[in-house]
Short mmCIF file of C-alpha atoms and ligand atoms in Angstrom, two decimals:
data_model
loop_
_atom_site.label_atom_id
_atom_site.label_comp_id
_atom_site.label_asym_id
_atom_site.label_seq_id
_atom_site.Cartn_x
_atom_site.Cartn_y
_atom_site.Cartn_z
CA MET A 14 132.09 64.39 131.83
CA SER A 15 129.50 67.14 131.57
CA GLY A 16 129.05 69.12 128.41
CA LYS A 17 130.70 72.29 129.70
CA ASP A 18 133.95 70.58 130.64
CA ASP A 19 134.02 69.02 127.24
CA ARG A 20 134.26 72.30 125.32
CA GLY A 21 138.02 72.66 125.08
CA ALA A 22 140.31 75.52 124.03
CA TRP A 23 143.15 76.19 121.59
CA GLY A 24 146.64 75.41 122.76
CA SER A 25 148.02 78.54 121.09
CA ARG A 26 147.16 81.47 118.88
CA LEU A 27 148.93 79.92 115.94
CA GLY A 28 146.89 76.78 116.53
CA PHE A 29 143.73 78.83 116.15
CA ILE A 30 144.91 80.53 112.98
CA LEU A 31 145.94 77.22 111.40
CA ALA A 32 142.69 75.54 112.36
CA ALA A 33 140.59 78.43 111.05
CA ALA A 34 142.65 78.53 107.88
CA GLY A 35 142.19 74.78 107.67
CA SER A 36 138.45 75.30 107.82
CA ALA A 37 138.60 77.99 105.16
CA VAL A 38 140.95 76.23 102.77
CA GLY A 39 139.22 73.29 101.17
CA LEU A 40 137.25 72.15 98.17
CA GLY A 41 136.02 75.74 97.85
CA ASN A 42 139.53 76.85 96.94
CA LEU A 43 140.78 73.85 95.01
CA TRP A 44 137.67 72.71 93.21
CA LYS A 45 135.06 75.47 93.16
CA PHE A 46 137.16 78.59 92.64
CA PRO A 47 139.09 77.30 89.60
CA TYR A 48 135.83 76.01 88.16
CA LEU A 49 134.13 79.39 88.58
CA THR A 50 137.05 81.30 87.06
CA TYR A 51 136.99 78.88 84.16
CA ARG A 52 133.28 79.39 83.68
CA PHE A 53 133.42 83.17 83.95
CA GLY A 54 136.58 83.38 81.92
CA GLY A 55 134.48 82.46 78.92
CA GLY A 56 134.68 78.70 79.14
CA GLN A 57 137.30 78.08 76.49
CA GLY A 58 140.13 79.59 78.39
CA GLU A 59 142.54 81.67 76.46
CA GLN A 60 140.46 83.91 74.27
CA ASN A 61 138.64 85.43 77.22
CA GLY A 62 140.19 86.36 80.52
CA ALA A 63 138.97 85.64 84.01
CA GLY A 64 140.59 88.79 85.37
CA GLY A 65 137.21 90.47 85.87
CA PHE A 66 135.85 87.68 88.01
CA VAL A 67 139.06 87.40 90.01
CA LEU A 68 138.92 91.12 90.70
CA LEU A 69 135.28 90.94 91.83
CA TYR A 70 136.18 88.07 94.10
CA LEU A 71 139.07 89.97 95.67
CA MET A 72 136.76 92.94 96.25
CA ALA A 73 134.20 90.65 97.89
CA ILE A 74 136.91 89.27 100.19
CA ILE A 75 138.14 92.70 101.24
CA LEU A 76 134.89 94.65 101.49
CA VAL A 77 132.62 91.90 102.81
CA GLY A 78 134.57 88.76 103.72
CA ILE A 79 137.15 90.16 106.14
CA PRO A 80 134.68 92.47 107.96
CA VAL A 81 132.23 89.57 108.40
CA MET A 82 135.02 87.29 109.56
CA ILE A 83 136.07 89.71 112.29
CA ALA A 84 132.42 90.11 113.33
CA GLU A 85 131.81 86.39 113.44
CA ILE A 86 134.91 85.50 115.46
CA LEU A 87 134.10 88.40 117.78
CA ILE A 88 130.65 86.96 118.56
CA GLY A 89 132.16 83.56 119.28
CA ARG A 90 134.82 84.84 121.59
CA ARG A 91 132.43 87.08 123.48
CA GLY A 92 129.70 84.44 123.75
CA ARG A 93 132.13 81.58 124.43
CA GLN A 94 129.61 79.08 123.09
CA ASN A 95 128.32 77.36 119.99
CA PRO A 96 126.43 79.62 117.52
CA VAL A 97 123.08 79.31 119.32
CA GLY A 98 124.52 79.76 122.80
CA SER A 99 126.75 82.68 121.83
CA PHE A 100 123.92 84.87 120.55
CA GLU A 101 121.91 83.93 123.64
CA ALA A 102 124.82 84.79 125.93
CA ILE A 103 125.31 88.24 124.41
CA ARG A 104 121.62 89.17 124.05
CA PRO A 105 119.66 86.77 126.27
CA LYS A 106 116.01 86.04 125.61
CA THR A 107 115.92 87.56 122.14
CA ALA A 108 115.25 86.00 118.78
CA TRP A 109 118.92 86.41 117.82
CA LYS A 110 119.64 82.83 118.71
CA MET A 111 117.66 81.90 115.60
CA THR A 112 120.73 83.03 113.64
CA GLY A 113 122.58 80.28 115.45
CA TYR A 114 119.96 77.69 114.59
CA LEU A 115 120.14 78.71 110.95
CA GLY A 116 123.89 78.16 111.14
CA ILE A 117 123.53 74.69 112.65
CA LEU A 118 121.05 73.73 109.94
CA THR A 119 123.34 75.10 107.23
CA GLY A 120 126.22 73.17 108.76
CA PHE A 121 124.36 69.87 108.39
CA ILE A 122 123.44 70.70 104.81
CA ILE A 123 126.92 71.74 103.69
CA LEU A 124 128.65 68.83 105.37
CA SER A 125 126.25 66.32 103.85
CA TYR A 126 127.16 67.12 100.24
CA TYR A 127 130.67 68.41 100.86
CA ALA A 128 131.75 65.08 102.36
CA VAL A 129 130.47 63.32 99.23
CA VAL A 130 132.90 65.29 97.04
CA ALA A 131 135.57 64.83 99.68
CA GLY A 132 135.00 61.08 99.32
CA TRP A 133 135.86 61.35 95.62
CA THR A 134 139.35 62.49 96.53
CA VAL A 135 139.92 59.27 98.50
CA GLU A 136 139.07 57.16 95.48
CA TYR A 137 141.38 59.27 93.34
CA VAL A 138 144.28 58.97 95.74
CA ALA A 139 143.78 55.20 95.73
CA LYS A 140 143.58 55.08 91.94
CA SER A 141 146.73 57.11 91.50
CA VAL A 142 148.69 55.03 94.01
CA THR A 143 147.75 51.72 92.44
CA TYR A 144 148.16 53.31 89.02
CA GLU A 145 144.76 52.09 88.01
CA PHE A 146 144.71 55.09 85.66
CA ALA A 147 147.03 53.34 83.23
CA ASP A 148 144.94 50.19 83.06
CA TYR A 149 141.88 52.22 82.52
CA GLN A 150 143.40 54.12 79.68
CA ALA A 151 144.07 50.92 77.75
CA GLN A 152 140.46 49.93 78.28
CA VAL A 153 138.87 52.82 76.42
CA PRO A 154 137.26 50.95 73.51
CA ASP A 155 138.13 51.82 69.93
CA ASP A 156 134.50 52.67 69.31
CA ASP A 157 134.65 55.44 71.88
CA VAL A 158 137.66 56.88 70.14
CA LYS A 159 135.85 56.74 66.80
CA VAL A 160 132.81 58.47 68.23
CA ALA A 161 134.99 61.16 69.76
CA VAL A 162 136.70 61.80 66.44
CA TYR A 163 133.32 61.93 64.74
CA ASN A 164 131.86 64.36 67.26
CA GLU A 165 134.84 66.61 66.93
CA SER A 166 134.62 66.73 63.18
CA VAL A 167 130.90 67.45 63.32
CA GLU A 168 131.40 70.17 65.87
CA ALA A 169 134.07 71.73 63.76
CA GLY A 170 131.45 71.89 61.03
CA ARG A 171 133.44 69.69 58.74
CA ALA A 172 132.50 66.06 59.13
CA ILE A 173 135.48 64.61 57.36
CA ALA A 174 133.48 62.60 54.85
CA GLY A 175 131.30 65.64 54.16
CA GLY A 176 127.54 66.12 54.35
CA ASP A 177 124.98 65.57 57.09
CA ASN A 178 124.61 61.86 56.56
CA THR A 179 128.16 60.89 57.28
CA SER A 180 128.25 57.78 59.41
CA ILE A 181 130.76 57.23 62.14
CA GLU A 182 132.47 54.53 60.09
CA GLN A 183 132.68 56.69 56.96
CA ASN A 184 134.09 59.50 58.98
CA TRP A 185 136.56 57.15 60.57
CA SER A 186 137.93 55.79 57.32
CA LYS A 187 138.50 59.33 56.04
CA TYR A 188 140.18 60.18 59.30
CA LYS A 189 142.43 57.14 58.98
CA ALA A 190 143.30 58.05 55.42
CA SER A 191 144.36 61.51 56.49
CA PHE A 192 147.45 60.11 58.22
CA ASP A 193 150.68 59.46 56.35
CA SER A 194 151.70 56.41 58.32
CA PRO A 195 150.11 53.81 60.59
CA GLU A 196 152.41 55.04 63.36
CA ALA A 197 151.05 58.56 63.09
CA LEU A 198 147.51 57.24 63.25
CA LYS A 199 148.33 55.07 66.25
CA ALA A 200 149.86 58.03 68.06
CA ALA A 201 146.79 60.14 67.37
CA VAL A 202 144.50 57.39 68.63
CA GLU A 203 146.51 57.01 71.82
CA THR A 204 146.31 60.75 72.43
CA LYS A 205 142.53 60.59 72.04
CA ARG A 206 142.38 57.66 74.42
CA ALA A 207 144.39 59.57 76.98
CA GLU A 208 141.92 62.44 76.77
CA LEU A 209 138.89 60.22 77.00
CA PHE A 210 139.76 57.93 79.84
CA PRO A 211 139.49 60.33 82.79
CA VAL A 212 135.98 61.30 81.78
CA ARG A 213 134.95 57.65 81.45
CA LEU A 214 136.61 56.84 84.69
CA PHE A 215 134.83 59.66 86.46
CA HIS A 216 131.42 58.82 85.02
CA ASP A 217 131.77 55.15 85.88
CA PHE A 218 132.71 56.14 89.39
CA LEU A 219 129.73 58.47 89.78
CA ALA A 220 127.41 55.80 88.43
CA SER A 221 128.18 53.41 91.26
CA PRO A 222 125.82 54.00 94.21
CA LEU A 223 127.86 51.65 96.35
CA LYS A 224 131.10 53.54 95.80
CA GLN A 225 129.44 56.95 96.24
CA VAL A 226 127.87 56.04 99.55
CA GLY A 227 130.89 53.99 100.63
CA TYR A 228 133.47 56.75 100.19
CA PHE A 229 131.12 59.29 101.70
CA PHE A 230 130.76 57.05 104.74
CA ALA A 231 134.52 56.53 104.96
CA PHE A 232 135.15 60.25 104.86
CA MET A 233 132.58 60.91 107.57
CA LEU A 234 134.22 58.24 109.69
CA VAL A 235 137.62 59.93 109.52
CA THR A 236 136.03 63.32 110.23
CA VAL A 237 134.25 61.90 113.27
CA PHE A 238 137.51 60.42 114.45
CA VAL A 239 139.37 63.75 114.35
CA VAL A 240 136.55 65.70 116.03
CA LEU A 241 136.30 63.05 118.76
CA GLY A 242 139.88 63.95 119.63
CA GLY A 243 138.65 67.37 120.79
CA VAL A 244 139.71 70.93 120.15
CA SER A 245 143.41 71.03 120.93
CA GLY A 246 144.12 67.29 120.84
CA GLY A 247 142.32 66.46 117.62
CA ILE A 248 141.53 69.51 115.54
CA GLU A 249 144.52 71.66 116.40
CA ARG A 250 147.03 68.84 116.19
CA ALA A 251 145.76 67.69 112.79
CA ASN A 252 145.83 71.21 111.36
CA ARG A 253 149.29 72.00 112.69
CA VAL A 254 150.69 69.29 110.46
CA LEU A 255 148.31 69.44 107.53
CA MET A 256 148.26 73.18 106.80
CA PRO A 257 152.02 73.71 106.40
CA LEU A 258 152.23 70.48 104.39
CA LEU A 259 149.51 71.72 102.10
CA LEU A 260 151.28 75.01 101.44
CA LEU A 261 154.53 73.25 100.65
CA ILE A 262 152.88 70.87 98.19
CA LEU A 263 151.07 73.71 96.47
CA LEU A 264 154.22 75.77 96.15
CA GLY A 265 156.05 72.83 94.63
CA LEU A 266 153.32 72.14 92.11
CA ALA A 267 152.92 75.81 91.19
CA GLY A 268 156.67 76.05 90.65
CA ARG A 269 156.56 73.01 88.38
CA VAL A 270 153.64 74.28 86.35
CA LEU A 271 155.20 77.69 85.84
CA THR A 272 158.04 76.05 83.95
CA LEU A 273 155.54 74.67 81.43
CA PRO A 274 154.66 76.63 78.30
CA GLY A 275 151.13 77.35 79.61
CA GLY A 276 152.33 78.85 82.89
CA SER A 277 152.54 82.46 81.77
CA LYS A 278 149.28 82.14 79.85
CA ALA A 279 147.62 81.08 83.09
CA ILE A 280 148.97 84.16 84.84
CA SER A 281 147.59 86.54 82.25
CA PHE A 282 144.32 84.61 82.03
CA LEU A 283 143.80 85.06 85.76
CA PHE A 284 145.22 88.47 86.43
CA LYS A 285 144.92 90.62 83.35
CA PRO A 286 142.00 92.92 84.14
CA ASP A 287 139.29 92.30 81.61
CA PHE A 288 135.99 94.03 82.08
CA SER A 289 134.51 93.42 78.66
CA HIS A 290 132.19 90.66 79.77
CA MET A 291 131.31 91.38 83.34
CA THR A 292 127.81 90.26 84.28
CA PHE A 293 125.65 90.57 87.35
CA GLU A 294 125.73 86.82 87.70
CA MET A 295 129.46 87.07 88.32
CA VAL A 296 128.82 89.41 91.24
CA LEU A 297 126.39 86.90 92.76
CA TRP A 298 128.89 84.08 92.49
CA ALA A 299 131.87 86.14 93.60
CA LEU A 300 130.05 87.07 96.79
CA GLY A 301 128.66 83.60 97.51
CA GLN A 302 132.08 82.12 96.85
CA ALA A 303 133.70 84.58 99.27
CA PHE A 304 131.37 83.39 102.03
CA PHE A 305 131.80 79.75 101.17
CA SER A 306 135.53 79.86 100.78
CA LEU A 307 136.13 81.77 104.02
CA SER A 308 133.72 79.46 105.91
CA LEU A 309 131.56 82.45 106.84
CA GLY A 310 127.89 82.90 107.61
CA MET A 311 127.06 79.68 109.41
CA GLY A 312 129.06 79.82 112.60
CA ALA A 313 132.14 77.72 111.80
CA LEU A 314 134.54 80.54 112.59
CA LEU A 315 132.23 81.70 115.38
CA THR A 316 132.65 78.29 117.00
CA TYR A 317 136.42 78.30 116.48
CA GLY A 318 136.48 81.84 117.89
CA SER A 319 134.76 80.60 121.04
CA TYR A 320 137.87 78.59 121.88
CA LEU A 321 140.13 81.64 121.44
CA SER A 322 141.53 83.28 124.56
CA LYS A 323 140.82 86.89 125.47
CA GLY A 324 144.24 88.34 124.80
CA ASP A 325 144.51 87.19 121.18
CA SER A 326 144.02 89.67 118.36
CA ILE A 327 140.99 88.97 116.21
CA GLY A 328 141.85 91.52 113.54
CA SER A 329 145.29 90.27 112.65
CA ALA A 330 144.20 86.63 112.86
CA SER A 331 141.38 87.35 110.39
CA LEU A 332 143.76 89.03 108.02
CA ALA A 333 146.09 86.04 108.14
CA ILE A 334 143.27 83.54 107.60
CA ALA A 335 141.73 85.44 104.68
CA GLY A 336 145.15 86.04 103.14
CA LEU A 337 146.09 82.38 103.30
CA ASP A 338 142.75 81.29 101.90
CA THR A 339 142.99 83.66 98.95
CA LEU A 340 146.58 82.69 98.26
CA VAL A 341 145.64 79.02 98.09
CA ALA A 342 142.72 79.67 95.73
CA LEU A 343 144.95 81.66 93.39
CA MET A 344 147.79 79.12 93.51
CA ALA A 345 145.40 76.27 92.78
CA SER A 346 144.08 78.19 89.78
CA VAL A 347 147.58 78.85 88.47
CA ILE A 348 148.32 75.11 88.73
CA ILE A 349 145.13 73.98 87.04
CA PHE A 350 145.09 76.60 84.27
CA GLY A 351 148.82 76.36 83.68
CA ALA A 352 148.36 72.68 83.06
CA ILE A 353 145.23 73.13 80.94
CA PHE A 354 146.87 75.72 78.68
CA SER A 355 150.03 73.69 78.34
CA PHE A 356 148.00 70.81 76.94
CA ASN A 357 145.36 72.81 75.10
CA LEU A 358 142.68 70.96 76.98
CA VAL A 359 139.13 72.01 76.42
CA MET A 360 137.04 71.01 79.39
CA LYS A 361 133.75 70.40 77.70
CA ASP A 362 131.09 70.39 80.39
CA ALA A 363 132.44 72.78 82.97
CA GLY A 364 130.64 70.91 85.73
CA VAL A 365 131.49 69.35 89.05
CA GLY A 366 134.04 66.96 87.65
CA ASN A 367 136.71 69.18 86.11
CA LEU A 368 139.15 68.77 88.90
CA PHE A 369 138.81 65.03 88.52
CA THR A 370 138.82 64.75 84.75
CA ALA A 371 141.43 67.34 83.74
CA ILE A 372 144.18 66.72 86.26
CA PRO A 373 144.99 63.09 85.36
CA VAL A 374 145.37 63.90 81.65
CA ILE A 375 147.65 66.74 82.41
CA PHE A 376 149.95 65.30 85.01
CA LEU A 377 150.17 61.76 83.70
CA SER A 378 151.70 62.98 80.49
CA LEU A 379 154.54 64.71 82.33
CA PRO A 380 157.68 63.06 83.64
CA GLY A 381 157.07 62.15 87.26
CA GLY A 382 153.38 62.59 86.62
CA GLN A 383 152.13 59.73 88.71
CA PHE A 384 153.89 61.16 91.71
CA MET A 385 152.35 64.57 91.08
CA VAL A 386 148.88 63.11 90.76
CA ILE A 387 149.26 61.28 94.05
CA VAL A 388 150.50 64.44 95.73
CA PHE A 389 147.78 66.59 94.24
CA TYR A 390 144.84 64.42 95.24
CA THR A 391 146.29 63.79 98.67
CA LEU A 392 146.50 67.53 99.11
CA ILE A 393 142.88 68.02 98.16
CA MET A 394 141.81 65.19 100.44
CA LEU A 395 143.60 66.69 103.43
CA ALA A 396 142.31 70.18 102.72
CA ALA A 397 138.78 68.81 102.55
CA LEU A 398 139.29 66.99 105.84
CA THR A 399 140.23 70.11 107.75
CA SER A 400 137.02 71.72 106.44
CA THR A 401 134.69 68.81 107.20
CA VAL A 402 136.16 68.76 110.69
CA SER A 403 135.14 72.39 111.24
CA LEU A 404 131.63 71.72 109.94
CA LEU A 405 131.13 68.75 112.24
CA GLU A 406 132.56 70.74 115.15
CA VAL A 407 129.79 73.35 114.75
CA THR A 408 126.96 70.86 115.02
CA SER A 409 128.72 68.88 117.75
CA SER A 410 129.46 71.95 119.86
CA TYR A 411 125.77 72.79 119.78
CA LEU A 412 124.91 69.38 121.22
CA ILE A 413 127.67 69.70 123.83
CA ASP A 414 126.80 73.22 125.00
CA GLU A 415 123.05 73.31 124.62
CA ARG A 416 121.96 69.75 125.09
CA GLY A 417 124.55 68.63 127.62
CA PHE A 418 125.90 65.80 125.47
CA SER A 419 129.37 64.46 126.14
CA ARG A 420 131.76 65.16 123.27
CA ARG A 421 131.71 61.53 122.24
CA TRP A 422 127.93 61.31 121.98
CA ALA A 423 127.62 64.72 120.38
CA VAL A 424 130.06 63.83 117.62
CA LEU A 425 128.51 60.43 116.98
CA VAL A 426 124.97 61.80 116.84
CA ALA A 427 125.89 64.78 114.64
CA GLY A 428 127.94 62.55 112.37
CA SER A 429 125.09 60.04 111.99
CA ILE A 430 122.51 62.71 111.20
CA THR A 431 124.84 64.17 108.58
CA PHE A 432 125.34 60.78 107.02
CA ALA A 433 121.59 60.17 106.83
CA VAL A 434 120.99 63.58 105.22
CA GLY A 435 123.89 63.06 102.84
CA VAL A 436 122.90 59.71 101.36
CA PRO A 437 120.48 61.31 98.85
CA CYS A 438 123.35 63.61 97.80
CA ALA A 439 125.62 60.64 97.20
CA LEU A 440 122.85 59.06 95.15
CA SER A 441 122.23 62.24 93.12
CA PHE A 442 124.65 61.02 90.47
CA ASN A 443 123.14 57.62 89.96
CA VAL A 444 119.94 56.18 91.48
CA LEU A 445 118.41 59.60 92.15
CA SER A 446 119.78 61.46 89.14
CA ASP A 447 116.28 61.95 87.74
CA PHE A 448 114.80 63.05 91.02
CA THR A 449 114.84 66.84 90.93
CA ILE A 450 113.38 69.65 93.01
CA PHE A 451 113.17 73.07 91.31
CA GLY A 452 115.01 71.42 88.45
CA LYS A 453 118.01 70.53 90.58
CA THR A 454 119.24 67.24 91.99
CA VAL A 455 119.42 67.00 95.77
CA PHE A 456 123.18 67.59 95.57
CA ASP A 457 122.84 70.75 93.45
CA LEU A 458 119.94 72.03 95.50
CA PHE A 459 121.88 71.72 98.76
CA ASP A 460 124.89 73.47 97.27
CA PHE A 461 122.83 76.26 95.77
CA PHE A 462 120.75 76.84 98.90
CA ALA A 463 123.77 76.84 101.21
CA THR A 464 126.20 78.90 99.13
CA ASN A 465 123.94 81.44 97.54
CA ILE A 466 121.19 81.86 100.12
CA ALA A 467 121.91 80.53 103.61
CA LEU A 468 125.50 81.77 104.00
CA PRO A 469 124.92 85.31 102.69
CA PHE A 470 121.70 85.55 104.71
CA GLY A 471 123.49 84.37 107.85
CA GLY A 472 126.18 86.92 107.01
CA ILE A 473 123.70 89.81 106.99
CA LEU A 474 122.31 88.76 110.36
CA ILE A 475 125.83 88.62 111.81
CA LEU A 476 126.60 92.08 110.38
CA VAL A 477 123.43 93.63 111.76
CA PHE A 478 123.97 92.03 115.14
CA VAL A 479 127.53 93.25 115.51
CA GLY A 480 126.99 96.56 113.74
CA PHE A 481 123.73 97.68 115.26
CA VAL A 482 122.74 95.51 118.22
CA MET A 483 126.05 95.35 120.04
CA THR A 484 127.33 98.57 121.54
CA ASP A 485 130.55 100.31 120.69
CA ALA A 486 131.88 99.45 124.15
CA GLU A 487 131.20 95.74 123.65
CA ARG A 488 132.82 95.69 120.23
CA ARG A 489 135.76 97.76 121.37
CA GLU A 490 136.42 95.39 124.26
CA GLU A 491 136.91 92.48 121.88
CA LEU A 492 139.00 94.49 119.44
CA SER A 493 141.03 96.44 122.00
CA ASP A 494 144.29 96.00 120.09
CA MET A 495 142.91 97.35 116.83
CA HIS A 496 144.21 100.74 115.67
CA PRO A 497 141.44 103.36 116.10
CA VAL A 498 141.46 104.29 112.42
CA VAL A 499 141.26 100.65 111.34
CA TYR A 500 138.45 100.15 113.81
CA VAL A 501 136.43 103.01 112.34
CA ILE A 502 136.94 101.69 108.81
CA TRP A 503 135.91 98.18 109.89
CA ARG A 504 132.80 99.52 111.65
CA PHE A 505 131.82 101.46 108.56
CA LEU A 506 132.18 98.36 106.39
CA VAL A 507 130.20 96.26 108.88
CA LYS A 508 127.38 98.76 109.29
CA TYR A 509 126.92 100.01 105.77
CA VAL A 510 129.02 98.67 102.93
CA ALA A 511 128.87 94.93 103.55
CA PRO A 512 125.19 94.53 104.52
CA VAL A 513 124.04 96.74 101.65
CA ALA A 514 126.15 94.80 99.15
CA VAL A 515 124.93 91.43 100.40
CA ALA A 516 121.29 92.54 100.64
CA PHE A 517 121.46 93.89 97.11
CA VAL A 518 122.78 90.65 95.69
CA LEU A 519 120.46 88.47 97.75
CA GLY A 520 117.50 90.65 96.83
CA ALA A 521 118.30 90.40 93.14
CA LEU A 522 118.49 86.65 93.45
CA LEU A 523 115.22 86.28 95.30
CA LEU A 524 113.44 88.60 92.88
CA GLY A 525 114.59 86.34 90.10
CA LYS A 526 116.80 88.99 88.53
CA VAL A 527 119.74 86.62 88.29
CA THR A 528 119.66 83.02 87.40
CA ALA A 529 121.36 80.37 89.45
N1 LIG B 609 135.51 77.02 103.38
C1 LIG B 609 135.41 75.65 103.05
C2 LIG B 609 136.04 75.44 101.67
O1 LIG B 609 136.39 76.37 101.01
C3 LIG B 609 133.99 75.14 103.07
C4 LIG B 609 133.24 75.50 104.30
C5 LIG B 609 132.14 76.33 104.22
C6 LIG B 609 133.66 75.04 105.55
C7 LIG B 609 131.45 76.72 105.35
C8 LIG B 609 132.98 75.42 106.69
C9 LIG B 609 131.89 76.25 106.59
O2 LIG B 609 136.18 74.35 101.22
#
């Protein structure tokens, strides 16, 4: 079969919306957004609020995200090609196709580290099914518990035995003496163990190069398998089942968490406007996160838009996709923070692992907890899959359209290149943890470059192309069903508000005015 016949199309409009929402909803919503709100909420949770950051994020979605999304899908549907081919089809023989190449490159980069984290979810589903968590908990050595108690007492400025020279053992015997009964001590030790084991578990897991590369490979394999199935047979069919399932699971978990004592605290933590500690850094992250979470700026939605038929409304589809994506991010945060506040957890290093270290402690101590852990990690795994599928589809569609590959070869080649690029990311947590460029591991560098530079930069190019290079007649033809007033507002956002906002943030970053 020649490349052109191998393109494919959506079976229905709903299929497109679900697939695009599947691309958008992923680790960005379930892992990154809660982590950023935690970080910008002041780190310790309750005393500061994250309302300011959440508000900035919502503004970024409305003023920049949705206008860019409409622009990007519009290019895809008009060009009917992969990102490179679509720019070339609309403005032949210009340098605009470079925007497409940038997107393809960014696609390889994002997929190569994203699929590593996605691989973590597979391990965690397996662990929760076999209940390996419980065994692990019993294995936390007493010494670790003692050290934890010691560190806590030092941090609190009151090493129990007093003075700077307190040894761990001295501190421990005072600690022991502070309990009325051996049972009370035992209970306290078990609680400590329960808090410690997920962190140990996670660090042991990261330290294994074999597991990191193995799960990454496994996840790429499944992604390749779905994309091989093609647009309506593979991607659409998978998303039709997975997206509704995901929403149901989230609703169930959110409902459960809201009955816990921390549920209402989570709501006020997230939604009470709090502008007392807004920083410019928050603006940078809110904007980058909007691009990342909505899958914008590198041609994923452009590619999905290229399979959309002429009669379908781009405006209302975009609204639905962005709405769903935002809803999922907020629900995930309610679940995670509700659980954290209910258990007074302090997530010490607010790094990549929070989703993997906090959730087991929380859910396993609830009735039916094992079931909830299984459900939760399965949900994250599936959400990640529908995103990796969209990333691999971008690079594959380029090989199909531009290089005349059959779908099968395109997917296998793109998948293999991604795997090769991703191995150093998988090794960033063990063998290559000391290998840094600009002070970042390969994993962190890829994430930073993609989220904070490549996607917003791609976004500006898309905005300028649609806002200034395309004519009103061309734009109008693709958005014929849009109300004239809405159209004028959208055009204003695309031409002025969004590019200026993104350029401002990107400029500040490149001039070193904000730190990463
Ligand atoms: N939007 C996806 C998420 O939130 C990630 C992604 C980014 C997917 C860019 C495709 C393109 O997890």
